[in-house]
Coordinates of C-alpha atoms in Angstrom, one line a residue:
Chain E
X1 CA 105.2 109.4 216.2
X2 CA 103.6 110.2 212.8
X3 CA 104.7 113.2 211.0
X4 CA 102.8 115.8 209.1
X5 CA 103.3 116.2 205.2
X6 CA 101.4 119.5 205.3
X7 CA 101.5 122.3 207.0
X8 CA 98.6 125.2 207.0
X9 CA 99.8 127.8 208.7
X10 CA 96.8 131.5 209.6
X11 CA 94.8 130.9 206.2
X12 CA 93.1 133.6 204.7
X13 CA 90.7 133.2 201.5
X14 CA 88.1 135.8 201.1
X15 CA 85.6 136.5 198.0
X16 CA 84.3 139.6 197.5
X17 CA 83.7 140.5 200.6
X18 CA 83.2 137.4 202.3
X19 CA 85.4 135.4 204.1
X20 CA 85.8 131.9 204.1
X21 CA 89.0 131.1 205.3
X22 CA 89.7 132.9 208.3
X23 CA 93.0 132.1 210.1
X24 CA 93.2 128.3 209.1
X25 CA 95.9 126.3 210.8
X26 CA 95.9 122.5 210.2
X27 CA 98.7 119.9 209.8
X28 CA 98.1 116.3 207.9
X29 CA 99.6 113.3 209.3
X30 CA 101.9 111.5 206.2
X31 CA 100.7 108.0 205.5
X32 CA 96.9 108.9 207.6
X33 CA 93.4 109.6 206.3
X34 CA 92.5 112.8 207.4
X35 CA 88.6 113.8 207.7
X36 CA 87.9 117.5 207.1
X37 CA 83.9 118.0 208.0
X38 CA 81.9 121.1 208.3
X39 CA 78.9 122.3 206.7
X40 CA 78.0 123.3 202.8
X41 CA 79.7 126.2 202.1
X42 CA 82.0 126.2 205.3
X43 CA 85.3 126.4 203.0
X44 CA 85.9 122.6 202.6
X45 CA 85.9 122.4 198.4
X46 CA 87.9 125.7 199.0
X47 CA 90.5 124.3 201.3
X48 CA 91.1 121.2 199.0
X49 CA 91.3 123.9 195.9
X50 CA 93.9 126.2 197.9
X51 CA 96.4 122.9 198.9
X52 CA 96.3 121.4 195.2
X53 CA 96.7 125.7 194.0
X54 CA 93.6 125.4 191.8
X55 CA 92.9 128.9 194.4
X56 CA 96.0 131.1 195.8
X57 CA 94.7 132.4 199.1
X58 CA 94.7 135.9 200.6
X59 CA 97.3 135.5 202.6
X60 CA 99.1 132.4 205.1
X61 CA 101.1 129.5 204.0
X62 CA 100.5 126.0 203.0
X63 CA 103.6 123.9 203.7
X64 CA 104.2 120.7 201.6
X65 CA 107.5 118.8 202.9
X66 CA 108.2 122.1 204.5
X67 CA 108.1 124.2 201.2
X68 CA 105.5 126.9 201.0
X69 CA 103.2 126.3 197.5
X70 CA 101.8 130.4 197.3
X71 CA 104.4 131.8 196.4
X72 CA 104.9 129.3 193.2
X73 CA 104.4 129.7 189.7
X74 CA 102.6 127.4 187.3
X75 CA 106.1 125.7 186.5
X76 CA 106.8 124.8 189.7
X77 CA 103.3 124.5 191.2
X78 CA 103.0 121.7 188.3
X79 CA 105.9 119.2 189.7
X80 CA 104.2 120.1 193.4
X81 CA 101.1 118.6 191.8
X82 CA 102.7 115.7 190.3
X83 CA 102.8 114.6 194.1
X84 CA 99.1 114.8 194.0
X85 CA 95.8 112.8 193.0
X86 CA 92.8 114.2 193.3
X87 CA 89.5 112.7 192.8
X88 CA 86.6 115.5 192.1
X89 CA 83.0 115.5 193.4
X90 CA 81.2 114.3 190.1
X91 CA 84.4 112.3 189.4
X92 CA 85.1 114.8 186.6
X93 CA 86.2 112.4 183.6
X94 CA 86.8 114.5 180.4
X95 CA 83.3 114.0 178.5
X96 CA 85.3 113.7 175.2
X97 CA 87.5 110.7 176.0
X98 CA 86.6 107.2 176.8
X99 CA 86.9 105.8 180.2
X100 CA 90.6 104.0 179.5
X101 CA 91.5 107.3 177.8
X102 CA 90.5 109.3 180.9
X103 CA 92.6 106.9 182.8
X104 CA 95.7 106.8 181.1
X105 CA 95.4 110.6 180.7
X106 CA 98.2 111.4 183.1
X107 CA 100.4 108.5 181.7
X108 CA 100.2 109.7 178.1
X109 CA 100.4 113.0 179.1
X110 CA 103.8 113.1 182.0
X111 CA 105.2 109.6 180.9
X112 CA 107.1 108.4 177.7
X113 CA 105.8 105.1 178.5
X114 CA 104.5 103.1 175.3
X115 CA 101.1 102.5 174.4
X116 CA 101.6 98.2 175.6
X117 CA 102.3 99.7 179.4
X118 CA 99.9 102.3 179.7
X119 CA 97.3 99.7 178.3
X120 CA 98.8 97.3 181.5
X121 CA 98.7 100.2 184.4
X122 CA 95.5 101.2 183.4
X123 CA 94.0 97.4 183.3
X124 CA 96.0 97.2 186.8
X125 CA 95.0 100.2 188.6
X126 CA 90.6 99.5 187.2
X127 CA 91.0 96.1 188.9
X128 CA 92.3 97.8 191.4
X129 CA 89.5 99.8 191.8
X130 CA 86.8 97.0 190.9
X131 CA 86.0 98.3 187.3
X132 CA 86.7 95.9 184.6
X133 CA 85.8 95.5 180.8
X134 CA 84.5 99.2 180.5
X135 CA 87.6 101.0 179.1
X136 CA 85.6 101.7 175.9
X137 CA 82.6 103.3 177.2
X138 CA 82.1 107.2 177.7
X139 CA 81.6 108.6 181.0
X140 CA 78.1 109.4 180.3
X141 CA 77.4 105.7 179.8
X142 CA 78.2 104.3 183.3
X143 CA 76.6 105.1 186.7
X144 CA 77.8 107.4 188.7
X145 CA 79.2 105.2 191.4
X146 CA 81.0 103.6 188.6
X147 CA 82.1 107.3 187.3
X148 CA 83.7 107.8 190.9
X149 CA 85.8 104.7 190.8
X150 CA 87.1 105.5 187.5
X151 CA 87.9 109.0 188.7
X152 CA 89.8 107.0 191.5
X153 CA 91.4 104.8 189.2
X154 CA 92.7 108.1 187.3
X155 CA 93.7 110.3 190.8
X156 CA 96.1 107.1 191.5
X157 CA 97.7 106.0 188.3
X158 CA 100.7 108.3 188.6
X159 CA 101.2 107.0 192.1
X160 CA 100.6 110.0 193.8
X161 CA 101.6 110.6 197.7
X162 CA 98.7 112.8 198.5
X163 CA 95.2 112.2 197.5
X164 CA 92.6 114.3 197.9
X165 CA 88.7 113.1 198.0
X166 CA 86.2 115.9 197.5
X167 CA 83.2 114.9 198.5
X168 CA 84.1 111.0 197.2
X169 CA 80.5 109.4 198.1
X170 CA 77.7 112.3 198.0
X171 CA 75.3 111.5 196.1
X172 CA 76.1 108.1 195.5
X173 CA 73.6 105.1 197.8
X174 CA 74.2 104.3 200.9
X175 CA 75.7 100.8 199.1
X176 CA 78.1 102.5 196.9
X177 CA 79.2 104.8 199.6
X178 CA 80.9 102.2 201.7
X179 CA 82.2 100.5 198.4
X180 CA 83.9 103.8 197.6
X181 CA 84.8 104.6 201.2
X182 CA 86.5 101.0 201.9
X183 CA 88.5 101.5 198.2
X184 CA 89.8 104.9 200.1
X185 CA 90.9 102.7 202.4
X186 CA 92.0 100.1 200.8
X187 CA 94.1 102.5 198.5
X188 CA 95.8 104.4 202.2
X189 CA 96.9 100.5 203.3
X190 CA 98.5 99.2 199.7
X191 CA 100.2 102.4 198.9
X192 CA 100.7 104.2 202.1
X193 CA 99.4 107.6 200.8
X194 CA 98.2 110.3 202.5
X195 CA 94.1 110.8 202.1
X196 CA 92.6 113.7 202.7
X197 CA 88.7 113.7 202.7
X198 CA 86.5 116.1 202.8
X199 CA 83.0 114.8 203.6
X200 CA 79.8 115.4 205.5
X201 CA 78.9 111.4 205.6
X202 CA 79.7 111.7 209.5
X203 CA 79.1 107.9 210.1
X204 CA 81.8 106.9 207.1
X205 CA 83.8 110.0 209.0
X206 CA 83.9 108.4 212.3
X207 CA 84.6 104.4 210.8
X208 CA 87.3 105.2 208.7
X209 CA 89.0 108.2 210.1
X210 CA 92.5 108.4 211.7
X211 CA 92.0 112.1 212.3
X212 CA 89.4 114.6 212.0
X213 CA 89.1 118.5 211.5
X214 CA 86.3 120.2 211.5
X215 CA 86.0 123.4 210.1
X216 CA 83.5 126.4 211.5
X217 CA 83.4 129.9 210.4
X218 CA 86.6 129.5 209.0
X219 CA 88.8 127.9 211.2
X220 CA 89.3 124.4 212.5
X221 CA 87.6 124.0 215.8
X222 CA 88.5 120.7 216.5
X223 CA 91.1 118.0 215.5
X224 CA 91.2 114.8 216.8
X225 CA 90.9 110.4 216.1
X226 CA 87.3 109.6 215.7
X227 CA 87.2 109.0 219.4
X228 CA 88.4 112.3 220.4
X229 CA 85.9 114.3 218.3
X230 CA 83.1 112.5 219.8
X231 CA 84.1 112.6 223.4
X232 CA 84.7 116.3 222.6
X233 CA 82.8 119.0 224.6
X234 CA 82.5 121.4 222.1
X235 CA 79.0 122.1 221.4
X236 CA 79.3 123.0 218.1
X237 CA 80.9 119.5 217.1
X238 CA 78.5 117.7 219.3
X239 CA 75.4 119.2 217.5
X240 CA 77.1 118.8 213.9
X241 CA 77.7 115.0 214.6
X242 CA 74.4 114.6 215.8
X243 CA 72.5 117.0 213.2
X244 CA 70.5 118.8 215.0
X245 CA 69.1 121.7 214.2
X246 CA 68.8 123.4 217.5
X247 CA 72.4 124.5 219.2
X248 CA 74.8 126.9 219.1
X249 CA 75.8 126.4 215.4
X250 CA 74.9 129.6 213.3
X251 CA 72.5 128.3 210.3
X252 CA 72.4 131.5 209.1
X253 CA 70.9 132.6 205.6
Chain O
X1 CA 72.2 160.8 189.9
X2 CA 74.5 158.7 192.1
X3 CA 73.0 155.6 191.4
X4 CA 73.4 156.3 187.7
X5 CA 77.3 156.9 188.1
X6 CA 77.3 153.8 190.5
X7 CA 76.1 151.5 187.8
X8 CA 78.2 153.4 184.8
X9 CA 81.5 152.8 187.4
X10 CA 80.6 149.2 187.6
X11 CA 80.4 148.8 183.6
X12 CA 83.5 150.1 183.6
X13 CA 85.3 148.1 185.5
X14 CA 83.9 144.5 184.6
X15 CA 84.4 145.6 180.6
X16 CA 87.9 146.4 181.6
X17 CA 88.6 143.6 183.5
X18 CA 87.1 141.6 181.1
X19 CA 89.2 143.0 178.4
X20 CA 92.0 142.1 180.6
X21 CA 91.0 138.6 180.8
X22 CA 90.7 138.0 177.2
X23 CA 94.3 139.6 176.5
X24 CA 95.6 137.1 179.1
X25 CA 94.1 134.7 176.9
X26 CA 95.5 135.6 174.0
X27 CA 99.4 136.3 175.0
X28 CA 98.7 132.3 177.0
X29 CA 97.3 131.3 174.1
X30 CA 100.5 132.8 172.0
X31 CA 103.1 131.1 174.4
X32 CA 101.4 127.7 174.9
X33 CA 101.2 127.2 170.3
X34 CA 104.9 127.7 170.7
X35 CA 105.4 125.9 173.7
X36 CA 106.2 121.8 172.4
X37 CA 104.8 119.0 171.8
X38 CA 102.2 120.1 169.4
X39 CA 98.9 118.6 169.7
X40 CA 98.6 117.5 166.1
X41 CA 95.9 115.0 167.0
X42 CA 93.9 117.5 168.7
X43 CA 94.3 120.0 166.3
X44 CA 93.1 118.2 163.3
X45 CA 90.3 116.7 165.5
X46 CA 89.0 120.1 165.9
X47 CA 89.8 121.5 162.3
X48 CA 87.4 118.3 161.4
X49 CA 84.7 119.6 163.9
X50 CA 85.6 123.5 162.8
X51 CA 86.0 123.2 159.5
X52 CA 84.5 119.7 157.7
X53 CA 81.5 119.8 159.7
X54 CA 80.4 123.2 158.6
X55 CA 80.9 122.5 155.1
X56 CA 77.2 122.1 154.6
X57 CA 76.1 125.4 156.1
X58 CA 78.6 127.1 154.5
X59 CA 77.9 125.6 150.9
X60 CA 74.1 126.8 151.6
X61 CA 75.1 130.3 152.7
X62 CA 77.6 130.7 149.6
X63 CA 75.1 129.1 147.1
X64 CA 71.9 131.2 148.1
X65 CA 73.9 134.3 148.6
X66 CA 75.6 134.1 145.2
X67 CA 72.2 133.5 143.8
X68 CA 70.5 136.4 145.7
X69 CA 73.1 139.2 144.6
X70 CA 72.7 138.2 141.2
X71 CA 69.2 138.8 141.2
X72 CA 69.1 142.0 143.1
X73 CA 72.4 143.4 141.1
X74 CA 70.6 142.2 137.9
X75 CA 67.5 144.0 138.8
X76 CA 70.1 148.1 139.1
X77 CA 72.7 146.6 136.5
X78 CA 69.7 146.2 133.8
X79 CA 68.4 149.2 134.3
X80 CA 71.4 150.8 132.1
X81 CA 72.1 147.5 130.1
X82 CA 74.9 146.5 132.0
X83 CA 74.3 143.1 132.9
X84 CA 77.7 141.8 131.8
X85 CA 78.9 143.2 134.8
X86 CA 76.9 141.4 136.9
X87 CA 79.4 138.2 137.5
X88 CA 82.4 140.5 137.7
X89 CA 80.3 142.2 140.7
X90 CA 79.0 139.4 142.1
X91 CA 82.7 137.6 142.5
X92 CA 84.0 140.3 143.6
X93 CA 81.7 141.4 146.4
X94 CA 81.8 138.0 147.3
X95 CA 85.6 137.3 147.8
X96 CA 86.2 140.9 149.5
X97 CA 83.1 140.9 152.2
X98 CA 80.0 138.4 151.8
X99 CA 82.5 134.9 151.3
X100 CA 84.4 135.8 154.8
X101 CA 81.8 137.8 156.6
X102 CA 79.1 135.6 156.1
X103 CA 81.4 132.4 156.6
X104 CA 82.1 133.6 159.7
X105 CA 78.8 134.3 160.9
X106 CA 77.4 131.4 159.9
X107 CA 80.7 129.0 161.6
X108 CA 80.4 131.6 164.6
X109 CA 76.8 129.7 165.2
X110 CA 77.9 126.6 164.8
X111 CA 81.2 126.1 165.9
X112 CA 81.9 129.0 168.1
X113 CA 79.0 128.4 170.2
X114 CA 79.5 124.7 170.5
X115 CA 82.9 125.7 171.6
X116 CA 81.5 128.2 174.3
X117 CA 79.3 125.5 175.8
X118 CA 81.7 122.2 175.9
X119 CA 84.2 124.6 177.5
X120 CA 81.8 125.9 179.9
X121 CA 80.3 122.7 180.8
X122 CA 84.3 121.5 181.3
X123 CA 84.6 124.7 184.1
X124 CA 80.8 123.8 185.6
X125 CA 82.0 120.1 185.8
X126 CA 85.4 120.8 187.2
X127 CA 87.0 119.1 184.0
X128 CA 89.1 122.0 183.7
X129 CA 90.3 122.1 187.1
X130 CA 91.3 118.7 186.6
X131 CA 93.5 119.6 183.9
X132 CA 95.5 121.6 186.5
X133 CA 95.3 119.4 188.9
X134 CA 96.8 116.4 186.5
X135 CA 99.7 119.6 185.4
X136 CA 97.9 119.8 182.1
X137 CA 97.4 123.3 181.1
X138 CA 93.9 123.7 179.9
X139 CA 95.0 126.6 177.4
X140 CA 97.1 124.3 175.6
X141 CA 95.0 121.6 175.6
X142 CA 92.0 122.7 175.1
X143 CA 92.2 126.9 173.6
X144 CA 95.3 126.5 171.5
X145 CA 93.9 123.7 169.1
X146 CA 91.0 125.2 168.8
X147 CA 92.2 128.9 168.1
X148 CA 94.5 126.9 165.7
X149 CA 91.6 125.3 163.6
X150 CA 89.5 128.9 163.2
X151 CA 92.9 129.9 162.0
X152 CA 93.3 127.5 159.1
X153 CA 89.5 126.4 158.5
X154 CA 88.0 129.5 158.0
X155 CA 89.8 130.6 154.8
X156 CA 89.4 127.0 153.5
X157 CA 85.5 127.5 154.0
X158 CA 85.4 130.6 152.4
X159 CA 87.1 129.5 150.0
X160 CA 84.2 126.9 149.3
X161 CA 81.5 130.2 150.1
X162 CA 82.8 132.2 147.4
X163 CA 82.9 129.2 144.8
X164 CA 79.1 128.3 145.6
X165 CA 78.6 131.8 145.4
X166 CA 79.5 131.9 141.9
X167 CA 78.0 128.8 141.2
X168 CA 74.7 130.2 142.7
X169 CA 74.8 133.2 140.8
X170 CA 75.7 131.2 137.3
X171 CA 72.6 129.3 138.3
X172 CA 70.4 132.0 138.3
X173 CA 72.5 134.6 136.1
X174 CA 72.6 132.4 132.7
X175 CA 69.6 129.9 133.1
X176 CA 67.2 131.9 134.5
X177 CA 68.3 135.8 133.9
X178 CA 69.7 134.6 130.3
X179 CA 72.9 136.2 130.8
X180 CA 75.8 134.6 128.1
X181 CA 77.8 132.2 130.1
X182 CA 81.1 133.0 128.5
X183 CA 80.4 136.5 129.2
X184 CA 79.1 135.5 133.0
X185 CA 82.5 133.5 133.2
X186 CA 85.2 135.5 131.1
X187 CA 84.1 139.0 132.6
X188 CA 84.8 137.3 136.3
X189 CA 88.1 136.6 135.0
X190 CA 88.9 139.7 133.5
X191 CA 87.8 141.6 136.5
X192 CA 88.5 139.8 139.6
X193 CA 92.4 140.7 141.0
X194 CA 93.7 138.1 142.9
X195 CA 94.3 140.7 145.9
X196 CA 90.4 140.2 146.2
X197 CA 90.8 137.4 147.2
X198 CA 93.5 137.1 149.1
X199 CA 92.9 140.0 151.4
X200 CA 89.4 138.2 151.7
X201 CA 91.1 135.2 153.2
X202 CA 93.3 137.1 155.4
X203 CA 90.1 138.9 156.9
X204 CA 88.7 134.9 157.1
X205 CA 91.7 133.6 159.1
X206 CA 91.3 136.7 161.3
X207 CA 87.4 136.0 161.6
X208 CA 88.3 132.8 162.5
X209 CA 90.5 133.2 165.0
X210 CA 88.3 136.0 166.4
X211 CA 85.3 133.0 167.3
X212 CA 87.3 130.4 168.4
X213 CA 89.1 133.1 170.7
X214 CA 85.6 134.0 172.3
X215 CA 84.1 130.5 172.4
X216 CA 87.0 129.7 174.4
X217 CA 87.3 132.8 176.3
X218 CA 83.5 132.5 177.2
X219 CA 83.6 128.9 177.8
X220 CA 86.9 128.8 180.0
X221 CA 85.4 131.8 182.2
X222 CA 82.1 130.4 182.9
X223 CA 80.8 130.5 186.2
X224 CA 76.9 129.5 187.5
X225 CA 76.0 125.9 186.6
X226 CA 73.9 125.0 183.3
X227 CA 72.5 128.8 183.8
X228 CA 75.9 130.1 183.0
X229 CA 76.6 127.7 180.1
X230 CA 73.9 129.1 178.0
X231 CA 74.9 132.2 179.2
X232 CA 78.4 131.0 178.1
X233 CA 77.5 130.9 174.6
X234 CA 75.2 133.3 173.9
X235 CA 77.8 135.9 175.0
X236 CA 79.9 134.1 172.6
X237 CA 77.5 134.3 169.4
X238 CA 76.8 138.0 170.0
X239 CA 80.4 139.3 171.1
X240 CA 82.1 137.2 168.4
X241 CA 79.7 138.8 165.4
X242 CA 80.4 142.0 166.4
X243 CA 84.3 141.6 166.7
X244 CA 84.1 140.2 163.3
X245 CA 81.4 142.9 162.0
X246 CA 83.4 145.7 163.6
X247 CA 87.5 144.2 162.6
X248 CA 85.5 143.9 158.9
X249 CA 84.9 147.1 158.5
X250 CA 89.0 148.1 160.0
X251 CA 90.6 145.8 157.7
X252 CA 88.6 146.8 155.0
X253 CA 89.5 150.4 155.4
X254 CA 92.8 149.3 155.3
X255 CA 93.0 147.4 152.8
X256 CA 91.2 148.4 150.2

């Protein structure tokens, strides 16, 4: 019996006047790697933003250990986030620092550790993420694949518990993809974290899932192991695994 | 008639919220300077990149400006055979208004436009959300040092504008205008107060914070991809000339 580490509980997040979050619900197994799919603009990025409080939502609660993050202020919110990692679509190294620099940026910043040990845990946690000999160039010098693994490197250094993955292999090729999506593994069985993916990459979804939500009009539809979701006879699923464009999914504008 | 009031209405309320926004700013900008450690690296970083790097522009600015007055205030002053004054007029329109305004036009270009589009381009590439996510506050790592560096730099660099100024203007006053050069010199002395100046550099570190404030401000609120970056700063350039324009002419009523 797994237990959850979050807890979403009737999530609300409008802008303006349109909804995107209507009524979420959705618990993530501790220790798991939890799939959230759905279409473009279905409220993934947004979901990710409202569990690390980058967003506050409109109204429900998000439950971490059992204590509610919306009602928190930065102070607090801030040692909730040291329990996270996040690593950001286009990786999203600071432009202005090198690539060690962007890595030891959480050590230098939260730790009194000296310069010899940050220089070790950052050599440790690139291997770690199969990027060596690079800590001097800029992010703007490396590929973007490379960028990604860095941005990796970074989300874990503190050790985090949680680590979030938004959208960890678009836009990378096909080759890269599975090198980042076996390090998300890889990361999940050294350190036991908890992963939470967001992705639309539904063959990755399906090989390296433990669970899977999907999210339509606002709401999860379905929740399930990889096997579940595709035995499951909901035809909105079925036609988003497959990717057809006929079915009852609304494609809208 | 409706349609007119709907659009008025909406004005209304994005300038106030906007005004909002940017007092938020300031009063987080306010806590996070007093709020340990002090990011002396940063700082100085961007005083280098505020300050040092505008040197050039500014020692053009001063230099042709000095030289400019002296011809045109040459041109009435001789007309009545007071070209002695000339220097004394010269130095002193250029430590009360032309030194600070024009230093901070010219650094609102450089600096506080660069600083609208490496902030925006932090918000379009999520660097800035990753600042909260790693429990780094982006207003004291990124707006305070800046505001910090407008604050010193600019009086520094007008400084160096009203010097070239004079320089400028003893260029063209006693080598090509034949003014005396003791006169051109002694008369400055005479006539310039030291208040001149100084209230001139108070209006520069208030100029200076005024454009790093709004590069920030527009940066750090950017929305819209590379679109809104450009937008970013060229809402930056024009609101931060007018703030300085328009608090130019308030200090100046007050002061003098």
């Amino acid at each position: 019996m797994t237990e959850s580490i979050i807890q979403i509980n009737d999530l609300h997040k409008s802008f303006g006047d349109t909804p995107v979050l209507r009524g979420l619900n959705l618990s993530i197994e501790k220790g798991e790697i939890t799939f959230i799919i759905g279409r473009s603009g279905g409220g993934k990025s947004v979901l990710i933003k409202l569990i690390i409080g980058l967003l506050k939502p409109d109204s429900g609660q998000i439950l971490v250990d059992g204590h509610d993050i919306v009602p928190l202020g930065d102070h607090d919110l801030n040692r909730v986030r040291h329990r996270f990692g996040m690593l950001f679509q286009n990786a999203a190294l600071f432009d202005s620092m090198t690539i060690g620099e962007n890595i030891a940026f959480p050590l230098v910043t939260h730790t009194g550790l000296k310069e010899k040990e940050i220089e070790e845990l950052v050599e440790q946690k690139m291997a770690m993420v199969g990027l060596e000999g690079i800590q001097d160039k800029m992010p703007t010098e490396i590929s973007g694949g490379m960028r990604k693994r860095a941005g990796l490197a970074r989300a874990i250094i503190l050790e985090p518990e949680i680590l979030l993955f938004d959208e960890p292999t678009t836009g990378l090729d096909p080759i890269m993809a599975e090198m980042i999506d076996d390090l998300i593994v890889q990361t999940q069985e050294r350190t036991n974290v908890t992963s939470i993916v967001i992705s639309h990459d539904i063959p990755a979804t399906l090989r390296i899932a433990h669970n899977v939500a999907m999210i339509y009009e606002g709401q999860i539809v379905t929740y399930g192991t990889p096997a579940q979701i595709q035995a499951s006879d909901n035809h909105i699923v079925q036609q988003f695994l497959t990717g057809e464009g006929e079915g009852p999914m609304y494609l809208g504008d | 008639m409706i349609k007119f009031f709907e659009i008025l209405g909406r004005f209304i309320i994005k300038t106030i919220e906007e005004m909002g926004q940017l007092m938020l700013l300031v009063v987080n900008s306010f806590i996070w300077t007093f709020r340990p450690p002090l990011r002396i690296r940063a700082i100085f970083k961007q005083m280098e990149f505020v300050g040092v790097k505008s040197l050039f522009v500014v020692i053009l600015t001063g230099a042709f400006t000095g030289a400019v007055m002296t011809i045109q205030i040459f041109y009435g002053f001789s007309m009545f055979g007071a070209e002695s004054l000339v220097s004394p007029t010269l130095a002193i329109a250029m430590a009360r208004e032309l030194g600070p305004v024009l230093t901070a036009l010219m650094v609102t270009g450089r600096a506080g436009s660069a600083i609208a589009a490496e902030l925006g381009t932090m918000r379009v590439t999520e660097q800035i959300d990753a600042l909260y996510v790693m429990a780094a506050n982006p207003i004291k790592f990124l707006v305070v040092p800046r505001i910090i560096a407008g604050v010193f730099m600019l009086p520094i660099l007008t400084v160096v504008a009203n010097l070239m100024g004079v320089l400028g203007g003893y260029l063209v006053g006693v080598i090509l205008l034949d003014i005396n050069a003791s006169i051109f010199i002694g008369n400055i002395v005479e006539f310039l107060n030291p208040s001149d100046i100084f209230n001139g550099l108070i209006k520069s570190a208030v100029f200076g914070f005024i454009l790093t404030l709004i590069g920030c401000y527009k940066g750090f609120y950017t929305t819209g991809g590379a679109e809104g970056v450009g937008r970013a700063t060229t809402e930056s350039v024009v609101m931060a000339s007018i703030l300085i324009l328009a608090s130019d002419y308030i200090m100046t009523a007050i002061m003098f």
